[in-house]
mmCIF file of C-alpha atoms in Angstrom:
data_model
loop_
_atom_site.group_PDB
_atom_site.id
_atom_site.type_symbol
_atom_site.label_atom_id
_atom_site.label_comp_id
_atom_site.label_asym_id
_atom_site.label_seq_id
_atom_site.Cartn_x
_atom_site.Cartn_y
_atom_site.Cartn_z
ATOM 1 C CA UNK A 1 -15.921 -25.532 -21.244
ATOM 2 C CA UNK A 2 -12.298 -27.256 -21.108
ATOM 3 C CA UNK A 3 -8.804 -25.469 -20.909
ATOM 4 C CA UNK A 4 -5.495 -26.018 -20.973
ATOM 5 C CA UNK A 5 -2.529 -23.952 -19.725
ATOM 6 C CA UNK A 6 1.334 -24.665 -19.795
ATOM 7 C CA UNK A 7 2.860 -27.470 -18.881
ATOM 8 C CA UNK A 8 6.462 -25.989 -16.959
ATOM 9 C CA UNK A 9 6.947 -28.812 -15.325
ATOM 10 C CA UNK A 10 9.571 -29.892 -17.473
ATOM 11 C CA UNK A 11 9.231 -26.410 -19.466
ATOM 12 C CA UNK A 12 11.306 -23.846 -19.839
ATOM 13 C CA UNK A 13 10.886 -20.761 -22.139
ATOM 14 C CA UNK A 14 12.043 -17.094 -23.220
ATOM 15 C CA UNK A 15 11.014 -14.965 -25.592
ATOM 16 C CA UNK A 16 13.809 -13.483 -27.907
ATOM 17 C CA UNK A 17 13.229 -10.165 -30.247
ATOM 18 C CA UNK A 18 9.262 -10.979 -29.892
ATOM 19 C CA UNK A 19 9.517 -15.370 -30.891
ATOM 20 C CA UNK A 20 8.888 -17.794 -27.905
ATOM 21 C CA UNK A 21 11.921 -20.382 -27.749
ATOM 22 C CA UNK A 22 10.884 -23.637 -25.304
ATOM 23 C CA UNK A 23 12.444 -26.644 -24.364
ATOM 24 C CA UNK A 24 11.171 -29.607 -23.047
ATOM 25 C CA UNK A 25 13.463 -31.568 -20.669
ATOM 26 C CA UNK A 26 11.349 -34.539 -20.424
ATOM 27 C CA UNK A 27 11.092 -35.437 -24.126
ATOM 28 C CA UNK A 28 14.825 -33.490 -25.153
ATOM 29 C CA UNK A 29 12.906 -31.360 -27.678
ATOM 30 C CA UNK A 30 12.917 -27.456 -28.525
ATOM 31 C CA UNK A 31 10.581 -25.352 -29.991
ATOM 32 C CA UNK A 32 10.686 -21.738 -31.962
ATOM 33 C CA UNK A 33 7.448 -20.388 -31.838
ATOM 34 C CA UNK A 34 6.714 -17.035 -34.228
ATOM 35 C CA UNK A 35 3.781 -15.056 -35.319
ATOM 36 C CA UNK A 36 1.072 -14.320 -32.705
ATOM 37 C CA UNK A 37 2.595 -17.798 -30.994
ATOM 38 C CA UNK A 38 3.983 -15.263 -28.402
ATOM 39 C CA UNK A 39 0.340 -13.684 -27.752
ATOM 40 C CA UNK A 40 -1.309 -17.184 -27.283
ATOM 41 C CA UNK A 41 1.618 -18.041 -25.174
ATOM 42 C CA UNK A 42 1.352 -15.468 -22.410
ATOM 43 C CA UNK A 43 -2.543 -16.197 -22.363
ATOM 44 C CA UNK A 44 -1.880 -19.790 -22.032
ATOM 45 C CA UNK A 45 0.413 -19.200 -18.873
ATOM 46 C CA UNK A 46 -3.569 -19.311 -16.424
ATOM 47 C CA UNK A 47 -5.942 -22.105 -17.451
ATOM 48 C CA UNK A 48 -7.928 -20.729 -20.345
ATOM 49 C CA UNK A 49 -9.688 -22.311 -23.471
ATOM 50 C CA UNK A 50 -9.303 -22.153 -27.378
ATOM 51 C CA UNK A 51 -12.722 -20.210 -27.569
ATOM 52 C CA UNK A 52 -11.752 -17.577 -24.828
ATOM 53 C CA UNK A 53 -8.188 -17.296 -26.851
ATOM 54 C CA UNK A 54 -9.814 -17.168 -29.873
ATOM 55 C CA UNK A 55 -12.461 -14.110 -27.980
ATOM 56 C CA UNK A 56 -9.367 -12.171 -27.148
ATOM 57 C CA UNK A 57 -7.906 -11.862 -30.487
ATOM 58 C CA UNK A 58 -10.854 -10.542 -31.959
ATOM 59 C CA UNK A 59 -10.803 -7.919 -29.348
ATOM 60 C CA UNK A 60 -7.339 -6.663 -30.352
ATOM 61 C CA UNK A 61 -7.649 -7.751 -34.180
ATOM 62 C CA UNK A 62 -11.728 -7.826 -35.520
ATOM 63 C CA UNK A 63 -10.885 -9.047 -39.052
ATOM 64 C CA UNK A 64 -9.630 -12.423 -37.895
ATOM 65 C CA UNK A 65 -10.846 -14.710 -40.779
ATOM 66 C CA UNK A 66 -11.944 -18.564 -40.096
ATOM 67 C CA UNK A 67 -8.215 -19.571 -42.082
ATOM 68 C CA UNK A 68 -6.363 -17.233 -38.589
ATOM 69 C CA UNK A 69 -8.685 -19.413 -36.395
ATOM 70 C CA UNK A 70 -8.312 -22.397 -37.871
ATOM 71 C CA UNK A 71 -4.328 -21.677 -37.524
ATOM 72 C CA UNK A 72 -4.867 -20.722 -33.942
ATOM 73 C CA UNK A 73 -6.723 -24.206 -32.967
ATOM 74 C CA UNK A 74 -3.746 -26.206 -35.035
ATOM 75 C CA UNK A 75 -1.559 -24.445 -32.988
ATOM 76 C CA UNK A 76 -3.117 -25.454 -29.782
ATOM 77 C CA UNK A 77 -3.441 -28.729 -31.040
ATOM 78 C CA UNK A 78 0.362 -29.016 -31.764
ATOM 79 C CA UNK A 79 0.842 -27.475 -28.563
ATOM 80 C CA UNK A 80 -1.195 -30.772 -26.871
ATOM 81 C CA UNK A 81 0.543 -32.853 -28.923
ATOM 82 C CA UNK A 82 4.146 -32.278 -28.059
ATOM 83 C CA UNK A 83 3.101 -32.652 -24.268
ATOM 84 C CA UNK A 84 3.158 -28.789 -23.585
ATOM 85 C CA UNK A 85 -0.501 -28.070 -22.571
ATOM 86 C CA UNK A 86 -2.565 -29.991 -19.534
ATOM 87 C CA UNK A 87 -5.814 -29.920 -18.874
ATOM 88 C CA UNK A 88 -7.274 -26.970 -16.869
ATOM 89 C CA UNK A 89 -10.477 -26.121 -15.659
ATOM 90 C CA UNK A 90 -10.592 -22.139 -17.293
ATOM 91 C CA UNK A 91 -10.687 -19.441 -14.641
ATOM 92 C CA UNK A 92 -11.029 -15.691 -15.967
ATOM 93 C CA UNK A 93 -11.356 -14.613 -19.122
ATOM 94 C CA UNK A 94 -7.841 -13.054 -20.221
ATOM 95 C CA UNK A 95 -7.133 -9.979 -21.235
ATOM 96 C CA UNK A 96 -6.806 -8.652 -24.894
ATOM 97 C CA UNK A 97 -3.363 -9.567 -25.763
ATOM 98 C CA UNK A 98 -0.495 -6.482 -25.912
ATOM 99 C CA UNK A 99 -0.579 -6.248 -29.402
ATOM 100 C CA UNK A 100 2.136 -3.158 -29.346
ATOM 101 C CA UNK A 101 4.419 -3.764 -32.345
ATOM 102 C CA UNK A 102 1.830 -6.599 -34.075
ATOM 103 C CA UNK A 103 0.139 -3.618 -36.097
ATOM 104 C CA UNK A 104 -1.662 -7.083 -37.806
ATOM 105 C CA UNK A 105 -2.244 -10.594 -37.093
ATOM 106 C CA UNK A 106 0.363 -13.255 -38.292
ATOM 107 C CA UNK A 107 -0.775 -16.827 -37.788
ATOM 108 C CA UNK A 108 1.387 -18.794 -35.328
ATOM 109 C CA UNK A 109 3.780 -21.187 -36.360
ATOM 110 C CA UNK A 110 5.880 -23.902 -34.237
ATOM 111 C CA UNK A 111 9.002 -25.106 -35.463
ATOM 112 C CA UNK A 112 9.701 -28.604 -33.519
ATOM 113 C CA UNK A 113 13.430 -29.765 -33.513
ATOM 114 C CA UNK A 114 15.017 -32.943 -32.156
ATOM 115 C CA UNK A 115 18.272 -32.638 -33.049
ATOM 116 C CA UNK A 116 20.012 -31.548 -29.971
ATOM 117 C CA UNK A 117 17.974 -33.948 -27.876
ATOM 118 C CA UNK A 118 20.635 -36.688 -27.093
ATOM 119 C CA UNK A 119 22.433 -33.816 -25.614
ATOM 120 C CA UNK A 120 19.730 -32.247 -23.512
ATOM 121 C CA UNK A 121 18.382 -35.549 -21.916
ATOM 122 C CA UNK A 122 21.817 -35.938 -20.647
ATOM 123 C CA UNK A 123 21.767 -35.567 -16.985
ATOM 124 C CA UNK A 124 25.470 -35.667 -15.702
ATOM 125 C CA UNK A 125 24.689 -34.472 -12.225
ATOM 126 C CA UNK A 126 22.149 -37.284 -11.192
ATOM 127 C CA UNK A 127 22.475 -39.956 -13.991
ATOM 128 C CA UNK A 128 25.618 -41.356 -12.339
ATOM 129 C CA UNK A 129 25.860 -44.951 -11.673
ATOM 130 C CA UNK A 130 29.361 -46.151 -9.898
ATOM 131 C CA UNK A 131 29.655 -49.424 -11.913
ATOM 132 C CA UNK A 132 28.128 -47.769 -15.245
ATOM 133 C CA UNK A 133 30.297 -44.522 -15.283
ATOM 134 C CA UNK A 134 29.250 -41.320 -15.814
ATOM 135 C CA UNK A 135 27.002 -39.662 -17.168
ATOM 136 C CA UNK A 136 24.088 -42.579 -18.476
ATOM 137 C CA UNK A 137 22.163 -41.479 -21.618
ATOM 138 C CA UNK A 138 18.758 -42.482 -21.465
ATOM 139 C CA UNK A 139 17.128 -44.373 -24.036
ATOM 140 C CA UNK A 140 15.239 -42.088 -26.656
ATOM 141 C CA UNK A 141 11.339 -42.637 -27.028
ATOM 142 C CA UNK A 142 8.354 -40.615 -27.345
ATOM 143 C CA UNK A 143 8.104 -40.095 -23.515
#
């Protein structure tokens, strides 16, 4: 069976009245996450794969339908995607998400922007170069 689990390399993320907000410093891009997002999130912080996900949310919600899994899977695959997940051999079985205040299941959704990323690809403290000035933007790309 193959996993994933969080990239943090170049990740950094909080979660904010019960939404996941990430941004990737490699690539300049952020991310609002909302729904169950947040639940898939913490289980996706230890190597773990789309079917055990999928096994814990029918623990905390039974009447998942095959449209909530189906929008759990797109949201793993928009995760891999945008460079967020690598590949991990699965270790335990996680836990039944918290669902304390998620009284019913709300498919995931990830908002992607790009519009700040100019600004946080800038590196002022290490992109110097004395005959360049300071600091060097980088050239945008998909990597």
């Amino acid at each position: 069976m193959s996993g994933f689990v969080l990239d943090e390399t170049n990740l950094s993320s909080e979660i904010f009245d019960g939404e996941v907000g990430a941004v990737n410093f490699a690539t300049g891009k952020y991310y609002g996450m909302k729904g169950s997002a947040r639940l898939i999130w913490d289980m996706l912080r230890e190597p773990v794969s789309a079917d055990m996900i999928e096994a814990a949310l029918k623990a905390s919600y039974p009447d998942l339908d095959d449209g909530d899994i189906a929008s759990v899977r797109d949201f793993l695959g928009q995760l891999g995607r945008e460079g967020i997940l690598l590949s991990a051999a699965p270790a335990a079985t996680p836990a039944p998400p918290d669902i304390s205040g998620h009284a019913s299941f709300v498919r995931p959704e990830l908002e992607i922007h790009s519009d700040l990323q100019e600004l946080i690809l800038l590196d002022p403290i290490h992109d110097v170069d004395p005959g360049g000035g300071w600091p060097l933007r980088r050239e945008l790309g998909d990597g």
